[in-house]
mmCIF file of C-alpha atoms in Angstrom:
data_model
loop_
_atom_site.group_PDB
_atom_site.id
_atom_site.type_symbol
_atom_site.label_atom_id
_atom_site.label_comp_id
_atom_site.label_asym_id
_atom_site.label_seq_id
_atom_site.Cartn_x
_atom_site.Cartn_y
_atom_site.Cartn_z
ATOM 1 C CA UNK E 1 1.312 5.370 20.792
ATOM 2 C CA UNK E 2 3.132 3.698 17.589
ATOM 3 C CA UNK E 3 1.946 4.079 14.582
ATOM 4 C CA UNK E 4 1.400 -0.089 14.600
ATOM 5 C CA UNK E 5 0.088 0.119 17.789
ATOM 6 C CA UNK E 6 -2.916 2.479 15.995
ATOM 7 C CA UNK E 7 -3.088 0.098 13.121
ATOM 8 C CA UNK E 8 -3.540 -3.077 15.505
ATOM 9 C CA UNK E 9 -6.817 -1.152 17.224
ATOM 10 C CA UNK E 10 -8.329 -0.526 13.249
ATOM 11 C CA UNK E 11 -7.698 -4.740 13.318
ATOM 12 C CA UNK E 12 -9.430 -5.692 15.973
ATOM 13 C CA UNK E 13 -12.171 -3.586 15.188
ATOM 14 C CA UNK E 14 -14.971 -5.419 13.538
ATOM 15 C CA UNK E 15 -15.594 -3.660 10.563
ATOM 16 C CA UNK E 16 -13.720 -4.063 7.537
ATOM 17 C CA UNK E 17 -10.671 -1.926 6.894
ATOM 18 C CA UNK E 18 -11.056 0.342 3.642
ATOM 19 C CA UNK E 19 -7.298 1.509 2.397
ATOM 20 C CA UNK E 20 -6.957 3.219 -0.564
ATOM 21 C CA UNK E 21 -3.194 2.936 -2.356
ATOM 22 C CA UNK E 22 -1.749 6.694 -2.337
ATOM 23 C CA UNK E 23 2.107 7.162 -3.823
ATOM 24 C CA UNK E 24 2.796 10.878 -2.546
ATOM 25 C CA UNK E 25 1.937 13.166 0.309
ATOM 26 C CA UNK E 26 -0.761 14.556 -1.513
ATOM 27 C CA UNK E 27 -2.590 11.773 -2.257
ATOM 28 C CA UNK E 28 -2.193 10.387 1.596
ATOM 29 C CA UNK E 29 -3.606 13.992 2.908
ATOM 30 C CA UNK E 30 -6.827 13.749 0.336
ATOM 31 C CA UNK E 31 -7.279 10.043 2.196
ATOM 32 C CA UNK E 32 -7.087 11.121 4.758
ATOM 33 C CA UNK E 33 -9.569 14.368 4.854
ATOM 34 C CA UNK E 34 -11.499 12.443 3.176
ATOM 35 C CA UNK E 35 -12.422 10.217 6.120
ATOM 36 C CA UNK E 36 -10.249 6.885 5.223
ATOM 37 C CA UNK E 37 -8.644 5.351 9.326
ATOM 38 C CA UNK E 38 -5.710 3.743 7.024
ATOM 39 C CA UNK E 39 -3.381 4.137 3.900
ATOM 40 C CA UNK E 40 -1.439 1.969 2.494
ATOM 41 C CA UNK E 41 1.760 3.134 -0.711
ATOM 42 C CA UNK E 42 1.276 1.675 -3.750
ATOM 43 C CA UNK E 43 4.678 0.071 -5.218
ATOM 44 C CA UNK E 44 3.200 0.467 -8.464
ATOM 45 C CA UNK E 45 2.210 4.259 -8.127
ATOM 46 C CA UNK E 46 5.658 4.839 -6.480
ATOM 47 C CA UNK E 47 7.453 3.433 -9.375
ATOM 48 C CA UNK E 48 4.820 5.025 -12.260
ATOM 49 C CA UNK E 49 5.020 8.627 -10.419
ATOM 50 C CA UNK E 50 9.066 8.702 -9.125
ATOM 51 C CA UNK E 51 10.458 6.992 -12.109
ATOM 52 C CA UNK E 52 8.194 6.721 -15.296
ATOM 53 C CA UNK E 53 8.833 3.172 -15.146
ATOM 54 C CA UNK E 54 6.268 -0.078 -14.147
ATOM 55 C CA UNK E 55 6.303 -2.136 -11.206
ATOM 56 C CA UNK E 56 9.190 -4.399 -12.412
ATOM 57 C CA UNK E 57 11.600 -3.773 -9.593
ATOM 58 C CA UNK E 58 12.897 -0.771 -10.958
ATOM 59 C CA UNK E 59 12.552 0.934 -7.203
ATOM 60 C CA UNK E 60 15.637 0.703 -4.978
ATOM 61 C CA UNK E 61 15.395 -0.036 -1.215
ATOM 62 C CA UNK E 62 16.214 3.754 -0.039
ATOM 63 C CA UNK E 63 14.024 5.054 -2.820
ATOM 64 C CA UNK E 64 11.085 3.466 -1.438
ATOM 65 C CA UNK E 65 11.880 3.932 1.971
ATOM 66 C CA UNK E 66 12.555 7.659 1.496
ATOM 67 C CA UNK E 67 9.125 8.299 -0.576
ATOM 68 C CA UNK E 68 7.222 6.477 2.246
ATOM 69 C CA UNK E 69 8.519 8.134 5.127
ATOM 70 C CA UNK E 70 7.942 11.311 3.415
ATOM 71 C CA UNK E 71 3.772 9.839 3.494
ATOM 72 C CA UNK E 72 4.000 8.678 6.473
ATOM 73 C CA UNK E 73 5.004 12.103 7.955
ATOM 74 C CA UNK E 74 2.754 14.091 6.133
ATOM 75 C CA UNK E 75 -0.450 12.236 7.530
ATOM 76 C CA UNK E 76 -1.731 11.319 11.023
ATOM 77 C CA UNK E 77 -3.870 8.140 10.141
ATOM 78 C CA UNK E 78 -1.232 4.801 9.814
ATOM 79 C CA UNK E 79 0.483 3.991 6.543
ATOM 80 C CA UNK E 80 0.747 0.274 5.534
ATOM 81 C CA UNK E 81 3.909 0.198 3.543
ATOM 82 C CA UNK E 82 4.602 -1.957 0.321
ATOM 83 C CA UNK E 83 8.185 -2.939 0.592
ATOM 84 C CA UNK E 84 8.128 -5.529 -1.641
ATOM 85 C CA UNK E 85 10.590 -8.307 -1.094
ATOM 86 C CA UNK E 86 12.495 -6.834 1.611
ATOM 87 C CA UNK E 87 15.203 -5.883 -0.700
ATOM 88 C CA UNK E 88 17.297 -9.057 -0.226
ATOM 89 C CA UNK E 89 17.636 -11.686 2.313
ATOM 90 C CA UNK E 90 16.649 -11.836 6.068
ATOM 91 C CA UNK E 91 19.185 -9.593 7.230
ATOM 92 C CA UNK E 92 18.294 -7.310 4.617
ATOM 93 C CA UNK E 93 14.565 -7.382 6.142
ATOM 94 C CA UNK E 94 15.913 -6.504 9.500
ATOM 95 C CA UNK E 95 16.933 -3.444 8.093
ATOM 96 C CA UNK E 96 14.327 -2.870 5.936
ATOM 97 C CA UNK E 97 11.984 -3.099 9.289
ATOM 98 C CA UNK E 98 14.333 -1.391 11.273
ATOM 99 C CA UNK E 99 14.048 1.627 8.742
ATOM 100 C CA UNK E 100 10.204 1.240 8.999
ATOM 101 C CA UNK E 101 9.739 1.479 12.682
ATOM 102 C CA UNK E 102 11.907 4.599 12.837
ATOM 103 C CA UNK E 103 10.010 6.091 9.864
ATOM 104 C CA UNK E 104 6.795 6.198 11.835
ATOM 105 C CA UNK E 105 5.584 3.370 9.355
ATOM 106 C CA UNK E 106 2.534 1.462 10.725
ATOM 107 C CA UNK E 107 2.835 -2.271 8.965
ATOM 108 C CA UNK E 108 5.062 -3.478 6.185
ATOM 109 C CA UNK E 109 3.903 -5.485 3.351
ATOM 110 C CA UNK E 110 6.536 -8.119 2.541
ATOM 111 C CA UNK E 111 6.253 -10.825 -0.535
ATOM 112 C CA UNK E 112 7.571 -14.450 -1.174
ATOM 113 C CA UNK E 113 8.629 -13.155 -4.707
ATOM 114 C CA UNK E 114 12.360 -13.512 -6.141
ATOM 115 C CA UNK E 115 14.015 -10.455 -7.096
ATOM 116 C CA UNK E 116 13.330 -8.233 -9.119
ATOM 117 C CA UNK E 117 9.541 -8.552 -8.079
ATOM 118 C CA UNK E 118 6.814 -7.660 -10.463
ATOM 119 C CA UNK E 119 3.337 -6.142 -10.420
ATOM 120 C CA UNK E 120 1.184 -8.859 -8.544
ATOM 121 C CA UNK E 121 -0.787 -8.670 -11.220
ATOM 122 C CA UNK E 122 1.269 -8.818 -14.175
ATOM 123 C CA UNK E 123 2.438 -12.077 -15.941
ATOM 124 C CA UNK E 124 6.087 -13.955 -15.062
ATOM 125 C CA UNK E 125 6.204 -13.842 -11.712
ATOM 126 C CA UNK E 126 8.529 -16.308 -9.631
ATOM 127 C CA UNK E 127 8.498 -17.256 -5.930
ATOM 128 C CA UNK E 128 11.322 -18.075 -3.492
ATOM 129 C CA UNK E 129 10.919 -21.162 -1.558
ATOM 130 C CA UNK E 130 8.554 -21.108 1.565
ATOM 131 C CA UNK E 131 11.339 -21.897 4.285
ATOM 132 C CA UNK E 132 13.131 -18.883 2.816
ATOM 133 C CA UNK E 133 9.972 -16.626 2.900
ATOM 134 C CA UNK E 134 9.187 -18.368 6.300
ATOM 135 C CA UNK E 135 12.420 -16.997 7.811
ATOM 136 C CA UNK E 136 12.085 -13.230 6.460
ATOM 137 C CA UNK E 137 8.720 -13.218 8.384
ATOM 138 C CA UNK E 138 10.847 -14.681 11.492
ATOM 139 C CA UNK E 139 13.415 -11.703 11.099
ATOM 140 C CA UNK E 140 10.727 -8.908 10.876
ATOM 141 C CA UNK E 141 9.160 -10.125 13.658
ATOM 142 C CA UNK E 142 12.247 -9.807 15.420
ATOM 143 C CA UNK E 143 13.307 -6.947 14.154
ATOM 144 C CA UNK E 144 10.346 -4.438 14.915
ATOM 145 C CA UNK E 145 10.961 -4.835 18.285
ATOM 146 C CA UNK E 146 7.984 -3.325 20.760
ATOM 147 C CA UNK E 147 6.727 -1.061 18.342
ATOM 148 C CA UNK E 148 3.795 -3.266 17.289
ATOM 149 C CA UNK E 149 4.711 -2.704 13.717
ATOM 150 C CA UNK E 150 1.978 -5.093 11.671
ATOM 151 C CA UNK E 151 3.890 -7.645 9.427
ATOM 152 C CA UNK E 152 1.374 -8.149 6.389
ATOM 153 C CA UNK E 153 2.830 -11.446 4.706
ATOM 154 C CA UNK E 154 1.920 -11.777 1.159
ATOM 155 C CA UNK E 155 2.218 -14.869 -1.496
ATOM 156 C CA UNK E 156 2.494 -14.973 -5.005
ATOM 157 C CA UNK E 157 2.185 -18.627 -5.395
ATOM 158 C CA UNK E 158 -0.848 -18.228 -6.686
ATOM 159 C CA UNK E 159 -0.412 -17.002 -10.605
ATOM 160 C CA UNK E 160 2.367 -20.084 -11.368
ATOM 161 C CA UNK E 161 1.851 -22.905 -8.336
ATOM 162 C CA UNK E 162 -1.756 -22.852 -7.865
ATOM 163 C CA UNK E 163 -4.048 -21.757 -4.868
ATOM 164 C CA UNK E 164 -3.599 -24.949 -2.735
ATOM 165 C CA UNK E 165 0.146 -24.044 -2.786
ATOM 166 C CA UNK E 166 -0.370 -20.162 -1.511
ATOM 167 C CA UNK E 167 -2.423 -21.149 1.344
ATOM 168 C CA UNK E 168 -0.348 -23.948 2.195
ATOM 169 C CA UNK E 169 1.913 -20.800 2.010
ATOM 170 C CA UNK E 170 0.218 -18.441 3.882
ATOM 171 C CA UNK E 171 -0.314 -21.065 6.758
ATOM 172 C CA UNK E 172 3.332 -21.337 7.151
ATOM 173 C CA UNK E 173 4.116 -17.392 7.127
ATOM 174 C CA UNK E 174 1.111 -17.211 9.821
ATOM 175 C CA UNK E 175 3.040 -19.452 11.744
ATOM 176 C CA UNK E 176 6.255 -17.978 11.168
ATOM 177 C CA UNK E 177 4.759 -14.530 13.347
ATOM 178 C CA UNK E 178 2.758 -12.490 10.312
ATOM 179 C CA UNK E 179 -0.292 -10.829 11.820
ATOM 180 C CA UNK E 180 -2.122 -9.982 8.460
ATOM 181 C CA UNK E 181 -1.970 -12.564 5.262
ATOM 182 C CA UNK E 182 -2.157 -11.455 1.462
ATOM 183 C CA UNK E 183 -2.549 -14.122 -0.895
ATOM 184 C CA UNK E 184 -2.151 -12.116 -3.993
ATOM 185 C CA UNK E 185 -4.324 -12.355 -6.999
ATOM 186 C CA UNK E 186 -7.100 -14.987 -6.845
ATOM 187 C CA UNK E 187 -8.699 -15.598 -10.016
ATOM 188 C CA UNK E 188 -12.194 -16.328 -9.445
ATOM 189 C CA UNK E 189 -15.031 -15.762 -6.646
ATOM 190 C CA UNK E 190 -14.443 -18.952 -5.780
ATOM 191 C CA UNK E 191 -11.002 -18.428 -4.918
ATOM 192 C CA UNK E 192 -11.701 -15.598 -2.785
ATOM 193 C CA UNK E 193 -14.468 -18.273 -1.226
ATOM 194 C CA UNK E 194 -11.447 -20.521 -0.453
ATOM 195 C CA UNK E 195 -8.952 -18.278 1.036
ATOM 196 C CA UNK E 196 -11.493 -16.726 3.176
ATOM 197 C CA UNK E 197 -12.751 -20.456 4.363
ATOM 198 C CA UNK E 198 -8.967 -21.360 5.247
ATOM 199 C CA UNK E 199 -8.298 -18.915 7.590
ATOM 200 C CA UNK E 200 -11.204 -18.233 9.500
ATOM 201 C CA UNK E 201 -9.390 -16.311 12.568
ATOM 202 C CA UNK E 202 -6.573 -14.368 10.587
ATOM 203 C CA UNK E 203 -6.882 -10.661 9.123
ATOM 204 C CA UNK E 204 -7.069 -10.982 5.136
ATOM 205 C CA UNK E 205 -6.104 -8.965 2.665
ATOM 206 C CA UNK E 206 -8.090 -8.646 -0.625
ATOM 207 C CA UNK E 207 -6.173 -6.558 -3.297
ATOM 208 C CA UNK E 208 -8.771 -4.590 -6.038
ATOM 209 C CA UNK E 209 -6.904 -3.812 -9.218
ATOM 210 C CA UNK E 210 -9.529 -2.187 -11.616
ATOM 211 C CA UNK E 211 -9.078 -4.790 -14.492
ATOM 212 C CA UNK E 212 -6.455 -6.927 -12.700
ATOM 213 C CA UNK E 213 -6.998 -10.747 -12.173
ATOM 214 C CA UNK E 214 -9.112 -10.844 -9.244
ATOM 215 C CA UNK E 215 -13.003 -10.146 -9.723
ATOM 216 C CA UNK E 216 -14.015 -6.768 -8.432
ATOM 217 C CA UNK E 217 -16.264 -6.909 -5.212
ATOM 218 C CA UNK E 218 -17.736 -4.790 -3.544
ATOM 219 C CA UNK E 219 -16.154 -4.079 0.416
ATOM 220 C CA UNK E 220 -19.744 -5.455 1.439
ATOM 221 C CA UNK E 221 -19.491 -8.787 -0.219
ATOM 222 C CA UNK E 222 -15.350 -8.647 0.594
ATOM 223 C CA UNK E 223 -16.507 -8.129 4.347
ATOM 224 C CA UNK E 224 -19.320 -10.979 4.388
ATOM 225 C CA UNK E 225 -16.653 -13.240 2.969
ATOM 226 C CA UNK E 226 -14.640 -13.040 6.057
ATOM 227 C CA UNK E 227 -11.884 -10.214 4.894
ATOM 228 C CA UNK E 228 -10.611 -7.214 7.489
ATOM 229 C CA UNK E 229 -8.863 -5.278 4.606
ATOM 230 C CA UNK E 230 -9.247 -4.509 1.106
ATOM 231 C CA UNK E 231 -6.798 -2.194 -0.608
ATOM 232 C CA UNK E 232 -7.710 -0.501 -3.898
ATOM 233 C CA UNK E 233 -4.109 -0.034 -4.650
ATOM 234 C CA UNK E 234 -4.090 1.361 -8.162
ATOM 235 C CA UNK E 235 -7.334 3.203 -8.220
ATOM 236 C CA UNK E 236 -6.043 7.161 -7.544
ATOM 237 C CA UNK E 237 -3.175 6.601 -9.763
ATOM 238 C CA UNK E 238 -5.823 5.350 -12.443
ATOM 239 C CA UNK E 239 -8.220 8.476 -11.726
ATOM 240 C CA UNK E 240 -5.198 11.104 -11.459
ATOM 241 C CA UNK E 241 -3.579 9.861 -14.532
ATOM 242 C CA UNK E 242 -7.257 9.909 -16.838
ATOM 243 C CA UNK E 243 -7.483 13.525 -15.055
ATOM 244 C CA UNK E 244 -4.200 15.357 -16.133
ATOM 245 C CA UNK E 245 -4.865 13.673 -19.714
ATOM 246 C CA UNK E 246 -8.044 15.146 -20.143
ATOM 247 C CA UNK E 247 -6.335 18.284 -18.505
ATOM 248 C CA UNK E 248 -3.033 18.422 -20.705
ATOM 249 C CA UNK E 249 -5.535 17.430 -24.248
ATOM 250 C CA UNK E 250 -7.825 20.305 -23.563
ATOM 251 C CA UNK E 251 -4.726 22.753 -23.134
ATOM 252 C CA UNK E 252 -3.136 21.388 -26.227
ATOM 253 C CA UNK E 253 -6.403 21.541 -28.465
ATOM 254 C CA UNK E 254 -7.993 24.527 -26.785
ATOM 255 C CA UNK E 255 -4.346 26.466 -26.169
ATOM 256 C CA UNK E 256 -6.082 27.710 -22.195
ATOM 257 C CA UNK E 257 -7.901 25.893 -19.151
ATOM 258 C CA UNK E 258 -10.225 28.877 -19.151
ATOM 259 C CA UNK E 259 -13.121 26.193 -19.922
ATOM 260 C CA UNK E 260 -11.558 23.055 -18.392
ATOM 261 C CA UNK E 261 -13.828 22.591 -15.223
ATOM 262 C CA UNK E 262 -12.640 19.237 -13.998
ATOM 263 C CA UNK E 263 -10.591 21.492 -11.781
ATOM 264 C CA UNK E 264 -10.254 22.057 -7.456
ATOM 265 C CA UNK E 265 -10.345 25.923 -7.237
ATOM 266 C CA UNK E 266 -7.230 27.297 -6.624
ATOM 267 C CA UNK E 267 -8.137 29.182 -3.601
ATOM 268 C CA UNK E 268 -9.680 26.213 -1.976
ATOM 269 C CA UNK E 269 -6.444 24.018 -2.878
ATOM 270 C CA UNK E 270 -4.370 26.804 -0.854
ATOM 271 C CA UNK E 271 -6.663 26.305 1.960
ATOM 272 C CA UNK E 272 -6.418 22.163 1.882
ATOM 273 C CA UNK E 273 -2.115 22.158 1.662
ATOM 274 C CA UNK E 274 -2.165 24.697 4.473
ATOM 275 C CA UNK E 275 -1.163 28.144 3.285
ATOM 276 C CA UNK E 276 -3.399 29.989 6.111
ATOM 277 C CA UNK E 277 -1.177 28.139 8.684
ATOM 278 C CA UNK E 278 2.070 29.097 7.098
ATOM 279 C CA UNK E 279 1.231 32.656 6.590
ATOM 280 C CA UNK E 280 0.083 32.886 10.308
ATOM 281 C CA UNK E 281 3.574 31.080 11.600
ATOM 282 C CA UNK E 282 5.450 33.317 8.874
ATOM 283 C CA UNK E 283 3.970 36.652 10.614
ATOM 284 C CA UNK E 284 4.685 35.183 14.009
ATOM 285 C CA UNK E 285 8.631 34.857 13.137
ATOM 286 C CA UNK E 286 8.861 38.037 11.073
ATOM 287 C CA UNK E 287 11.373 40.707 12.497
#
């Protein structure tokens, strides 16, 4: 079975789809022994952990690509992957897809941003025109072939042409072949209310930024709204990076971790990576 093939059965499930954001293999394999059915890579934790930088469109094409197919391999449970724009124009998505499906890459998130994208939450974003978006949905479609790879169309009308304009959007990219809509950033409960009321039959996506534009719900209150998937996209790259400070101060000020608890044991971190495995195959093929 495909990878999107897996991700279409969480879909038609009828509870909600819980998907944290993850930006390396370790973070996918915690998700994922940790119960969650889905993951989806986080552009912005990609670009924070690979390059230092923010989610400005610093990230190339075969950066991304590489760093997701490296998750997607590590993990057994499907990886939704952020791949922003599509790195160019409809031909460009064809490969883009292309790349996915033979990655093992369950659905592709792809935005109606201009280049270079930003944050969906940060300020100064800018949108192509709809037709345009309309016919990079048309080309992914195409371009995945049979492999039931889930197109996840998102808009970023929202922050600079107003709500009415992204789901005026988002009806058009529905009809252009997306199976999963994300209208990015919705400022107000009421917004959420809209969306939701718009497209009664077609999967949602709502995004949770801790402190990001859109209010934070609960997945219960997300789920009686009428939405199959809610991604907290920033919140392990949040936790991990409060972690190592506390981590990195208490070294500095105390000069040891002797006393820094906030800690997996080591011995139980060899045992979660895999070490017992690797030992056994390493005896196996020793002369």
């Amino acid at each position: 079975m495909y990878p999107g093939q897996k991700l279409r059965q969480l879909l038609e499930s009828p509870e909600i789809i819980v998907i944290p954001g993850i930006y390396d293999c370790l973070g996918a394999k915690l998700a994922e022994n940790t119960g969650f059915k889905a993951i989806a890579s986080s552009g912005f934790g990609i670009a924070a952990s690979t390059l230092g930088l923010p989610d400005y469109g610093f990230l190339t094409a075969t950066e991304m690509l590489d760093t997701v197919g490296r998750i997607a391999q590590s993990v057994s449970i499907p990886l939704i992957a952020d791949c922003d724009t599509g790195y160019g124009n409809a031909l460009n998505v064809i490969r883009t897809v292309k790349d996915a499906v033979r990655l093992g890459i369950a659905g592709v998130i792809l935005e109606d941003q201009e280049w270079p994208k930003k944050c969906g939450h940060f300020e100064g974003k800018q949108v192509i025109s709809m037709t345009e978006h309309m016919g990079k949905i048309r080309a992914a479609v195409d371009a995945r072939g049979d492999s039931g790879l889930v197109i996840i169309a998102r808009t970023d009308a929202r922050a600079n042409l107003g709500l009415d304009e992204a789901i005026r959007r988002g009806r058009s990219y529905i009809q252009a072949g997306a199976d999963v809509l994300f209208v990015e950033a919705p400022q107000s409960v009421a917004e959420l209310v809209a969306i939701a009321k718009a497209f009664p039959d077609v999967p949602l996506v709502a995004n949770v930024i801790e402190g990001g534009k859109t209010p934070q719900l609960s997945v219960s209150q997300l789920q009686q709204m009428g939405f199959k998937i809610v991604f907290f996209a920033v919140s392990a790259l949040l936790a991990a990076t409060q972690g190592m400070t506390a981590c990195f101060q208490s070294l500095k000020e105390q000069g040891t971790t002797a006393d820094f608890d906030n800690m997996v044991n080591f011995e139980e971190f060899k045992q979660f990576i895999g070490i017992p495995k690797y030992q056994e195959l390493e005896e196996k093929y020793r002369d």
